XYZ file of C-alpha atoms in Angstrom:
705
model
C 3.012 19.797 -6.638
C 2.159 16.502 -8.053
C -0.424 16.319 -10.216
C -1.774 13.000 -8.230
C -2.639 15.189 -5.269
C -5.173 17.031 -4.637
C -6.025 19.509 -1.758
C -2.542 19.799 -0.255
C -0.831 22.809 -1.571
C -0.467 23.764 1.868
C 2.454 20.770 2.028
C 3.745 21.659 -1.639
C 2.812 25.490 -2.308
C 5.347 26.566 -4.088
C 4.821 30.678 -3.747
C 3.765 31.687 -1.473
C 5.599 28.534 0.172
C 3.641 25.260 1.795
C 4.696 23.801 4.940
C 7.615 21.265 3.667
C 9.349 23.884 1.815
C 9.184 26.046 4.610
C 10.258 23.684 6.374
C 13.334 21.826 3.956
C 14.377 25.332 2.374
C 13.722 24.434 -0.908
C 10.972 24.218 -3.736
C 9.848 20.906 -4.741
C 10.798 20.388 -7.213
C 13.605 22.393 -7.940
C 16.925 22.622 -7.047
C 16.120 26.339 -5.161
C 16.350 27.675 -1.789
C 13.305 28.711 0.555
C 12.887 30.376 3.990
C 13.473 27.782 6.670
C 10.548 29.400 9.030
C 12.224 27.462 11.969
C 15.923 27.998 10.709
C 16.764 26.596 14.546
C 15.368 23.616 14.818
C 12.613 22.575 12.318
C 9.401 20.614 14.100
C 9.407 16.847 14.124
C 6.630 17.009 12.101
C 3.484 13.661 12.122
C 0.380 13.645 8.700
C -1.808 12.237 11.903
C -5.643 10.412 10.314
C -7.422 7.315 10.143
C -6.163 5.416 7.011
C -6.920 6.502 3.035
C -6.471 10.152 3.699
C -3.643 9.714 1.431
C -0.413 9.395 3.788
C 1.636 7.732 1.893
C 1.043 9.646 -0.778
C 1.934 12.811 1.024
C 4.726 11.133 1.793
C 5.337 8.917 -1.317
C 4.612 13.049 -3.208
C 7.526 14.426 -0.675
C 10.362 12.024 -2.158
C 9.593 12.602 -5.800
C 9.658 16.589 -4.755
C 13.134 16.572 -3.239
C 14.568 13.424 -4.433
C 18.048 14.223 -6.742
C 18.051 17.802 -4.803
C 18.860 16.684 -0.963
C 19.314 13.757 0.463
C 16.002 11.825 1.475
C 14.236 8.821 2.752
C 11.474 6.457 3.170
C 11.103 4.089 5.015
C 7.874 2.340 5.880
C 7.714 1.572 9.394
C 4.704 -1.315 7.777
C 6.973 -3.077 5.675
C 7.668 -7.065 6.951
C 11.896 -6.322 6.918
C 11.573 -4.719 9.753
C 8.987 -7.269 11.145
C 11.337 -9.625 11.975
C 14.949 -10.194 12.249
C 16.016 -12.378 8.559
C 16.527 -16.030 9.173
C 19.795 -16.246 10.116
C 20.294 -13.289 12.203
C 19.714 -14.208 15.836
C 17.188 -11.574 17.940
C 19.780 -11.129 20.196
C 21.052 -8.477 17.259
C 18.589 -6.679 15.476
C 15.539 -4.990 16.595
C 13.617 -2.819 13.887
C 14.989 0.573 14.709
C 18.574 -1.452 13.956
C 16.727 -1.731 10.410
C 15.701 1.240 9.918
C 18.482 3.622 10.971
C 20.495 1.190 7.986
C 17.419 1.161 5.135
C 17.331 5.581 6.031
C 21.409 5.549 5.904
C 21.595 3.665 3.025
C 18.764 6.480 0.875
C 20.555 9.091 2.296
C 24.067 8.805 1.322
C 23.248 9.140 -2.898
C 24.778 11.527 -4.456
C 22.458 15.155 -4.905
C 22.603 17.847 -7.278
C 25.793 19.434 -6.096
C 27.220 17.680 -4.009
C 28.543 13.789 -3.259
C 27.918 10.306 -1.379
C 27.519 11.414 2.363
C 29.078 8.710 4.576
C 28.330 7.058 8.238
C 31.779 6.373 10.044
C 29.566 6.609 13.684
C 26.783 4.792 11.973
C 28.444 2.667 10.849
C 31.053 1.327 13.190
C 27.473 1.283 15.660
C 25.640 -1.100 13.657
C 28.745 -3.857 13.260
C 29.613 -3.225 16.840
C 25.524 -4.410 17.069
C 25.189 -6.801 14.255
C 28.543 -8.495 16.188
C 26.890 -9.321 19.191
C 24.951 -12.111 16.572
C 28.576 -13.729 15.468
C 29.082 -16.380 18.003
C 28.672 -19.372 15.533
C 27.958 -18.177 12.383
C 29.825 -18.992 9.312
C 32.261 -16.594 7.332
C 30.231 -15.295 4.958
C 26.600 -14.262 6.721
C 29.207 -11.978 8.503
C 31.008 -10.791 5.695
C 27.651 -10.519 4.107
C 26.096 -8.100 7.260
C 29.703 -6.592 7.235
C 30.538 -5.779 3.668
C 25.949 -4.281 4.223
C 26.680 -1.804 6.916
C 29.531 -0.178 5.619
C 29.003 -0.356 1.778
C 25.566 1.223 2.540
C 24.242 1.827 -1.140
C 27.403 2.815 -2.977
C 25.881 2.090 -7.130
C 26.557 4.619 -8.838
C 29.106 7.277 -7.189
C 32.331 7.671 -7.525
C 33.572 6.295 -5.545
C 32.177 2.835 -5.706
C 35.164 1.529 -6.862
C 37.401 2.122 -3.254
C 35.180 1.840 -1.497
C 33.893 -1.807 -2.659
C 38.024 -2.707 -2.024
C 37.377 -1.108 1.307
C 34.377 -3.085 2.649
C 36.210 -5.916 1.395
C 39.027 -5.638 3.893
C 37.343 -4.997 6.690
C 35.257 -7.881 6.439
C 37.736 -9.601 5.793
C 40.020 -8.660 9.495
C 35.623 -8.930 11.018
C 35.725 -12.097 9.271
C 39.348 -13.588 11.158
C 38.704 -11.799 14.299
C 34.974 -13.455 14.766
C 36.688 -16.558 13.537
C 39.483 -16.607 16.022
C 40.251 -17.949 19.786
C 40.154 -14.107 20.845
C 37.025 -11.894 21.858
C 34.317 -11.986 19.130
C 33.072 -8.193 19.748
C 35.797 -6.402 20.685
C 37.890 -8.131 17.560
C 35.389 -6.603 15.489
C 34.725 -3.393 16.873
C 38.661 -2.709 16.554
C 39.298 -4.273 13.197
C 36.718 -2.621 12.344
C 38.004 1.269 14.295
C 42.018 0.350 11.853
C 40.296 -0.216 9.661
C 38.283 3.189 9.244
C 41.883 5.094 10.411
C 43.493 3.368 7.656
C 40.930 4.199 4.731
C 40.232 7.284 5.896
C 43.156 10.747 6.246
C 40.667 13.364 6.980
C 40.501 14.661 10.599
C 36.905 14.189 10.017
C 36.588 10.427 9.380
C 38.692 10.617 12.185
C 36.529 12.263 14.795
C 34.104 9.759 14.364
C 35.895 7.165 14.724
C 36.061 8.129 18.541
C 33.256 9.936 18.574
C 32.025 6.515 20.677
C 34.628 7.582 23.276
C 31.916 9.579 25.735
C 28.716 6.647 25.488
C 28.361 5.821 29.450
C 30.845 4.713 31.366
C 33.205 4.098 28.260
C 36.151 6.249 30.167
C 37.232 7.959 26.957
C 38.042 4.789 24.622
C 36.513 4.372 21.509
C 36.284 0.681 21.603
C 35.548 -0.142 25.192
C 32.012 2.938 23.963
C 31.058 0.306 21.373
C 31.400 -2.865 22.954
C 29.504 -1.308 25.831
C 26.780 -0.173 22.930
C 26.804 -4.011 21.953
C 26.395 -5.396 25.453
C 22.917 -3.141 26.165
C 21.615 -3.895 22.783
C 22.078 -7.946 24.050
C 20.584 -6.997 26.922
C 17.017 -6.106 25.855
C 14.710 -3.955 27.356
C 15.572 -0.689 29.168
C 19.031 -1.357 27.422
C 18.244 -2.546 23.931
C 15.885 0.944 24.250
C 19.330 3.557 25.415
C 21.444 1.932 22.639
C 19.111 2.248 19.638
C 18.968 5.590 21.315
C 23.133 6.576 20.408
C 22.625 5.152 17.224
C 19.890 7.221 16.534
C 22.147 10.079 16.868
C 25.300 8.653 15.723
C 23.174 8.663 12.236
C 22.768 11.625 12.569
C 25.867 13.499 13.856
C 27.001 12.030 10.231
C 24.464 13.511 9.156
C 25.388 17.071 10.201
C 29.380 16.557 10.296
C 28.005 16.290 5.910
C 26.293 19.576 6.151
C 29.753 21.347 8.590
C 32.381 23.228 7.076
C 31.757 26.427 4.055
C 32.110 24.018 0.837
C 29.824 21.681 2.181
C 27.138 24.549 3.382
C 28.052 25.891 -0.377
C 27.236 22.993 -2.105
C 24.694 21.688 -0.083
C 21.008 23.796 -0.322
C 18.478 22.664 1.813
C 17.691 19.732 5.088
C 18.168 16.057 4.732
C 14.531 14.739 4.330
C 13.948 11.391 6.819
C 10.550 10.358 5.878
C 8.636 7.551 7.796
C 4.856 6.188 6.682
C 3.093 4.162 9.661
C 5.692 6.027 12.356
C 2.043 3.891 14.933
C 3.930 0.702 13.954
C 7.844 -0.250 15.760
C 10.006 1.221 14.354
C 8.278 4.449 13.938
C 7.756 4.666 17.671
C 11.412 4.563 19.393
C 12.546 6.577 16.515
C 10.953 9.796 16.929
C 11.043 9.321 20.129
C 14.586 9.072 20.485
C 15.123 12.371 18.002
C 12.811 14.161 19.701
C 14.288 13.561 23.352
C 18.040 14.256 21.887
C 16.616 18.031 20.407
C 15.085 18.438 23.806
C 17.783 17.379 25.706
C 20.061 19.826 23.438
C 21.166 17.529 20.844
C 20.685 19.236 17.794
C 20.043 18.283 14.178
C 18.722 19.882 10.859
C 17.336 17.182 10.089
C 13.376 17.603 8.097
C 11.136 14.425 10.241
C 7.994 14.042 8.345
C 6.012 10.840 10.135
C 2.537 9.683 8.867
C 0.662 7.596 11.955
C -2.222 6.097 12.162
C -4.615 7.948 14.862
C -4.080 11.148 16.852
C -1.037 9.833 18.828
C -2.928 11.729 21.760
C -1.061 9.522 24.654
C 2.164 8.909 22.945
C 2.650 13.391 21.855
C 0.594 13.971 24.885
C 2.157 17.311 24.739
C 2.992 18.216 20.814
C 1.278 20.983 18.658
C -2.315 19.958 16.275
C -3.417 21.481 14.325
C -5.229 21.021 10.829
C -3.202 20.909 7.549
C -5.559 24.019 5.863
C -3.578 25.799 9.982
C 0.293 25.611 8.168
C -0.385 26.548 5.083
C 1.601 29.880 5.348
C 3.343 29.700 8.981
C 3.081 27.051 11.909
C 2.931 28.784 15.462
C 5.151 26.203 16.212
C 7.173 26.940 19.635
C 8.263 24.052 21.865
C 8.768 24.075 25.729
C 10.858 21.294 27.533
C 8.664 17.687 27.386
C 10.010 15.979 24.428
C 7.116 15.649 23.092
C 6.843 19.460 22.204
C 8.980 18.863 19.516
C 6.653 17.345 17.296
C 4.554 18.723 15.848
C 0.561 17.079 14.266
C -0.383 17.994 11.393
C -3.515 16.336 11.036
C -4.819 15.595 7.249
C -8.496 16.779 6.393
C -10.495 15.116 3.590
C -11.085 16.651 0.235
C -13.309 18.907 -1.038
C -16.166 18.744 -3.282
C -14.553 20.594 -5.627
C -11.810 17.324 -5.173
C -13.438 15.150 -6.012
C -14.839 16.936 -9.335
C -11.729 17.119 -9.929
C -10.406 13.522 -9.768
C -13.800 12.171 -10.655
C -12.797 13.952 -14.279
C -9.173 12.636 -14.944
C -9.676 10.078 -14.148
C -13.021 9.302 -16.263
C -11.473 11.346 -19.201
C -14.198 11.444 -21.804
C -16.430 9.617 -19.947
C -20.012 10.165 -20.014
C -20.074 10.736 -16.534
C -23.189 11.932 -14.669
C -24.018 15.075 -13.357
C -24.441 13.367 -9.378
C -22.096 11.311 -9.720
C -18.446 13.220 -8.177
C -21.173 15.109 -4.949
C -22.958 11.518 -4.997
C -18.839 10.055 -4.299
C -17.845 13.114 -2.140
C -20.940 12.795 -0.070
C -20.556 8.662 -0.060
C -17.031 9.035 0.746
C -16.713 12.389 3.698
C -14.093 13.093 1.013
C -11.763 10.294 1.546
C -8.810 9.914 -1.148
C -9.138 6.396 -1.527
C -12.633 6.222 -1.384
C -12.425 9.038 -4.460
C -10.091 7.339 -6.381
C -11.426 3.835 -6.515
C -14.484 4.795 -6.798
C -13.410 7.079 -10.138
C -11.354 4.029 -11.209
C -14.510 1.954 -10.835
C -16.610 4.290 -12.961
C -14.355 4.393 -15.656
C -14.045 1.209 -16.121
C -18.370 0.165 -15.764
C -20.253 3.390 -17.227
C -22.399 3.207 -18.475
C -23.094 -0.389 -17.334
C -23.417 1.060 -13.743
C -26.244 3.393 -12.245
C -25.453 3.864 -8.825
C -22.715 4.232 -6.275
C -23.927 0.880 -4.468
C -22.952 -1.013 -8.354
C -19.474 1.030 -8.619
C -18.757 -0.656 -5.913
C -19.642 -4.108 -5.937
C -18.749 -3.950 -10.330
C -15.498 -5.501 -10.243
C -11.882 -2.462 -10.470
C -9.109 -4.233 -11.951
C -5.554 -2.498 -10.808
C -4.779 -3.472 -14.426
C -5.666 -4.424 -17.839
C -4.612 -8.527 -17.753
C -4.598 -8.805 -14.198
C -8.272 -10.299 -12.531
C -11.024 -7.874 -10.580
C -12.727 -7.209 -7.237
C -15.704 -5.788 -6.134
C -14.304 -1.755 -5.015
C -16.035 -2.432 -1.578
C -14.034 -5.584 -0.897
C -10.924 -3.537 -2.282
C -11.375 -0.820 0.002
C -11.987 -2.885 2.764
C -8.788 -4.694 2.414
C -6.879 -0.616 3.505
C -9.413 0.787 5.140
C -10.330 -1.583 8.375
C -8.103 -3.627 10.182
C -7.587 -6.896 8.748
C -7.705 -8.812 12.357
C -10.951 -7.579 13.040
C -13.312 -7.803 9.335
C -15.346 -10.025 10.567
C -16.550 -9.145 13.981
C -16.372 -4.963 12.142
C -18.949 -6.124 9.272
C -21.340 -7.785 12.567
C -20.873 -4.483 14.718
C -21.245 -2.190 11.924
C -25.494 -2.146 12.590
C -25.347 -1.870 16.087
C -24.916 1.415 17.672
C -23.635 1.528 21.184
C -22.210 -0.714 23.241
C -25.724 -1.970 24.598
C -26.744 -2.771 20.709
C -23.004 -3.723 19.786
C -23.381 -6.796 22.743
C -26.794 -7.535 21.716
C -25.917 -8.102 17.672
C -22.744 -9.897 18.819
C -24.179 -12.358 20.767
C -26.764 -12.543 18.095
C -23.502 -13.690 15.558
C -20.422 -13.698 17.326
C -19.138 -16.350 18.801
C -19.403 -16.950 22.390
C -16.575 -15.717 23.275
C -16.535 -12.278 21.546
C -18.800 -10.516 25.061
C -18.738 -7.194 25.953
C -14.924 -6.410 27.140
C -14.349 -6.754 23.745
C -16.730 -4.818 22.295
C -14.780 -2.138 24.582
C -11.752 -3.376 23.199
C -12.680 -3.105 19.552
C -14.367 0.393 20.412
C -11.090 1.112 21.574
C -9.215 -0.756 18.156
C -11.806 2.228 16.578
C -9.788 4.994 18.898
C -6.490 4.110 17.973
C -7.126 3.637 14.346
C -8.112 7.356 14.120
C -11.908 6.962 13.571
C -14.253 9.104 14.957
C -16.829 7.808 17.659
C -20.235 9.443 17.313
C -23.242 8.860 18.939
C -25.482 6.484 17.469
C -22.475 5.089 15.515
C -20.342 2.001 16.327
C -18.706 3.007 14.129
C -18.136 6.520 13.759
C -16.771 6.600 10.170
C -19.689 7.372 7.897
C -17.984 6.032 4.507
C -16.031 2.332 7.168
C -20.445 2.335 7.901
C -21.609 1.931 5.264
C -18.602 -0.337 3.511
C -19.452 -3.266 5.987
C -23.606 -2.968 6.283
C -23.056 -3.674 2.546
C -20.695 -6.920 3.430
C -23.142 -7.792 5.657
C -25.690 -7.255 2.978
C -23.960 -9.547 0.729
C -22.601 -11.815 3.631
C -24.726 -15.376 2.718
C -25.417 -14.127 -0.746
C -28.971 -15.161 -2.158
C -29.176 -17.977 -1.608
C -28.880 -17.832 1.995
C -31.690 -14.897 2.041
C -29.506 -12.670 3.255
C -29.536 -14.508 6.895
C -26.555 -12.789 8.635
C -27.798 -9.118 7.633
C -31.565 -10.308 8.854
C -29.884 -11.890 11.832
C -28.623 -8.425 12.482
C -31.283 -6.939 12.040
C -34.303 -8.267 14.084
C -31.489 -8.454 16.524
C -31.825 -4.931 16.984
C -35.450 -3.927 16.064
C -36.097 -6.338 19.295
C -33.425 -4.408 21.118
C -34.311 -1.448 20.982
C -38.752 -1.688 22.735
C -37.888 1.124 25.260
C -41.138 3.538 23.386
C -37.860 6.559 23.468
C -36.238 4.211 21.244
C -38.834 4.013 19.041
C -36.584 5.819 16.552
C -33.699 2.284 16.865
C -36.928 0.382 16.082
C -38.247 2.197 12.825
C -34.675 2.052 11.404
C -33.945 -1.443 12.292
C -37.253 -2.487 10.477
C -37.109 -0.547 7.407
C -33.058 -1.878 6.947
C -35.395 -5.261 6.319
C -38.095 -3.956 4.512
C -40.871 -3.452 7.308
C -42.601 0.023 6.257
C -45.376 -0.281 7.539
C -44.435 0.561 11.112
C -43.047 2.765 10.652
C -45.090 4.848 8.615
C -47.786 4.760 11.543
C -45.615 6.088 14.133
C -45.221 8.759 12.465
C -48.964 9.985 11.222
C -49.652 8.890 14.390
C -47.670 11.737 16.366
C -47.565 13.736 13.680
C -50.736 16.422 15.480
C -49.075 16.414 18.590
C -45.312 15.764 18.867
C -42.814 18.010 18.737
C -42.243 18.850 15.396
C -38.159 19.475 15.891
C -38.364 16.070 17.292
C -40.646 14.934 14.430
C -38.943 15.805 11.528
C -34.939 13.997 13.886
C -37.149 10.711 13.764
C -38.127 10.279 9.738
C -34.523 11.185 9.298
C -32.922 8.846 11.188
C -35.389 6.048 10.215
C -35.093 7.005 6.742
C -31.344 6.310 6.923
C -31.527 3.034 6.939
C -29.278 0.958 4.776
C -31.207 0.254 1.361
C -29.131 -2.267 -0.760
C -31.726 -4.698 -3.237
C -35.074 -4.597 -3.152
C -36.348 -7.257 -0.858
C -39.858 -10.103 -0.613
C -41.646 -10.872 2.178
C -38.576 -14.160 2.736
C -36.001 -11.856 1.936
C -34.955 -12.780 -1.708
C -34.272 -10.523 -3.629
C -36.297 -8.846 -6.700
C -34.756 -9.728 -9.889
C -34.262 -6.372 -11.850
C -32.539 -3.109 -10.703
C -35.995 -0.786 -9.965
C -35.291 0.871 -7.230
C -39.445 0.802 -5.960
C -38.486 3.167 -2.584
C -39.308 6.042 -6.065
C -42.178 4.699 -7.059
C -43.584 5.057 -3.085
C -42.416 8.220 -3.154
C -43.479 9.773 -6.513
C -47.337 8.231 -5.530
C -47.542 5.394 -8.294
C -48.061 3.025 -5.412
C -51.065 4.644 -3.825
C -53.620 3.548 -5.763
C -52.676 -0.456 -4.793
C -51.845 0.733 -0.984
C -55.024 -0.758 0.947
C -54.937 2.306 4.145
C -54.804 0.644 7.089
C -58.646 1.350 8.824
C -59.771 4.614 11.091
C -56.214 6.058 9.494
C -56.916 9.134 7.896
C -55.756 8.250 4.211
C -54.411 11.737 2.840
C -51.904 11.790 5.344
C -51.554 8.999 5.815
C -50.830 7.881 1.744
C -48.607 11.281 2.553
C -46.266 10.570 5.118
C -46.036 6.767 2.956
C -44.797 8.750 0.477
C -42.470 11.741 2.216
C -41.149 8.675 4.086
C -40.310 7.054 0.949
C -38.423 9.713 -0.214
C -36.406 10.802 2.657
C -35.567 6.915 2.341
C -33.855 7.519 -0.375
C -32.391 11.028 -1.099
C -30.648 9.908 2.030
C -29.344 6.907 1.093
C -25.441 7.144 0.062
C -25.547 3.931 -2.029
C -27.552 5.913 -4.776
C -28.002 9.343 -7.129
C -30.141 11.499 -6.340
C -33.404 12.188 -8.040
C -34.607 15.222 -9.343
C -38.427 14.016 -9.811
C -37.787 12.866 -5.783
C -36.817 16.069 -4.329
C -39.704 17.731 -6.060
C -42.477 15.670 -4.391
C -40.311 16.315 -0.849
C -40.512 19.591 -1.507
C -44.441 19.360 -1.974
C -45.456 16.863 0.732
C -43.148 19.405 3.311
C -45.170 21.822 2.025
C -48.298 20.571 2.235
C -47.441 18.878 5.979
C -46.852 22.387 6.744
C -49.474 23.666 5.912
C -52.225 21.051 8.194
C -49.646 22.442 11.403
C -49.751 26.238 11.272
C -48.329 26.841 14.767
C -44.842 24.863 13.877
C -44.933 25.200 9.327
C -42.082 26.938 9.274
C -39.863 24.289 10.428
C -41.777 21.912 7.903
C -41.038 24.700 6.358
C -38.016 25.507 5.650
C -36.663 22.353 6.024
C -38.953 21.283 2.333
C -36.324 23.742 0.777
C -33.533 22.561 3.157
C -33.291 19.299 2.208
C -33.865 18.499 -0.622
C -31.093 21.549 -2.054
C -28.930 19.554 0.378
C -29.837 16.008 -1.387
C -29.160 17.097 -4.130
C -25.472 19.247 -4.038
C -24.508 15.562 -2.185
C -25.273 16.926 1.000
C -26.824 15.811 3.976
C -29.863 16.610 4.895
C -29.548 19.343 7.699
C -31.787 21.931 8.358
C -32.671 24.567 11.186
C -34.085 21.238 13.205
C -30.352 21.025 14.117
C -29.970 23.748 15.872
C -26.627 24.701 14.542
C -24.782 21.431 14.921
C -26.107 19.364 11.808
C -22.998 15.812 12.152
C -25.732 14.446 15.040
C -25.769 10.459 14.788
C -29.285 9.481 16.478
C -26.722 8.343 19.235
C -28.918 8.527 22.531
C -27.659 11.755 23.830
C -27.871 13.512 19.895
C -31.326 13.954 17.867
C -29.846 15.191 14.624
C -31.880 12.531 13.203
C -28.561 10.725 10.551
C -27.776 7.277 11.434
């Protein structure tokens, strides 16, 4: 595996073989054969997951690992070339899928070790027929340009380039003459193409290719009529175009199959050809995937190793596909298709990176720079193992340490992509790649919400009137389609993305406006949760505003009688409130970089704090210190403070002595919570009933927001 990737050995391992060598039949970066796991028909592998998990990086590594050893093509469906036709080409003769098969063939045509170029006569004929449908009022130069690209593919560096160039020029001249003559344009162009193929190549293989379209439906055994029907169906759009596009994909795969048939090609070509599709959730991805799967289900076989990457889980489009976690395919896939076309796909979920992977990435990027010992674990806790987040935070550390002392400062510090380029705050660079750009503003506001009702409340306060409950539901559906987890208690389920959005919300107005949007959002949500059973939600948002008195009072007054498990959940949920800066009573930033939570947690402010009249002073101050200790240690944007961890342990121990009947849970938390904080893990413990990943939703009481 290349040095750029970590945690992806299940795909790239050579010995024992990972998924890629077993699928392709070659060891990565070597022209050495590997045993195929599925010799008759390979699964169509689809890598799934949310943004930032490294799907594009995996495809790039696959291309680098096999390029030059076996034919490889990589098409990013999100590129502009697939979004719309060129300015001088009518939409009736262009589609994203037709463009994709051309781009893929251009790359697959390149010579590889031990074998020359692959030619695509079937695909060429079909693409010329499709393009001819848009030549009605075209000038001869445009026609020549389009024809030459289709017929030449990418001939640079090939031994046949001189001959191919002359041949393509002759074909283009005939097509231009046909297109600008008085006869039927499409049929004239197709006839010239077929004649030139027959004249240019005398081999039986190319002669077979020139008559391949005889079997097109209703062609009556005539290749020229088949191509005319193909062109007509393509121009009709809708199901007719889908039918024509499917035959273009079939032509591409038939040409590849032909290139691998016969004794000599099988001896010269090791491994399967590889087609990589990035962002396959957007056109032309779905059409190309569906065409291949449908043909395979109907017995039209091919030996191409397809690997696509898409956001989300693909449950609607690929409902019958086998689903595996990355680790499950490390040594075998256990994949067997059935009659459904989508069962020919194998969905592999890319998993987050491990703490060890994070440690290695931070060390590699930062080099000899002194890195705070808890930084790698804190980066992993913040990002949840998101590869993009880990790499960009490591870059920020390399460029901004030792000046930046916390992850919050690393996120707000500028990161330069190159020394001669301006920097962008790391959190902005991350959000640009992790969040759907068309809903940036709405998600920034709704990140503070917990469910549909609270999202509607904060949307009413901060978003335009046109963004109502239906828009909230639509946005929640979009997040699910993007592959973000649906977590009770968080409108934006992914912790890392939610933290970045909350940071943006806090910085949205700047200190000059006293963080108006931030204050409005949390004031609205605190007012939304008025029911007694929703006290922890209200306390959470009051803490986000810097108001601590009510949280201390609630935890103090309920401690003697509340169920200890629920009490710990409330403490942890309230203390998961975001904290970006110290604020004064008017919400303006204090100068300096101090974190007041640490001073309170360590008891440095006890003497100056006025205990409310009638309250038990010892219990009140202990709860206050405990709340601030949990608040500081649960903050994903700061490094854990060992002194605060010791204080947290001590305060929970002392509380366990006050309630002997429930002391076991408190004592256990006094051990588990500090250890988790120092190790860069969420503070969970026995009070979670074995489920330490809850987030405080209406039906969840684990306490992490």
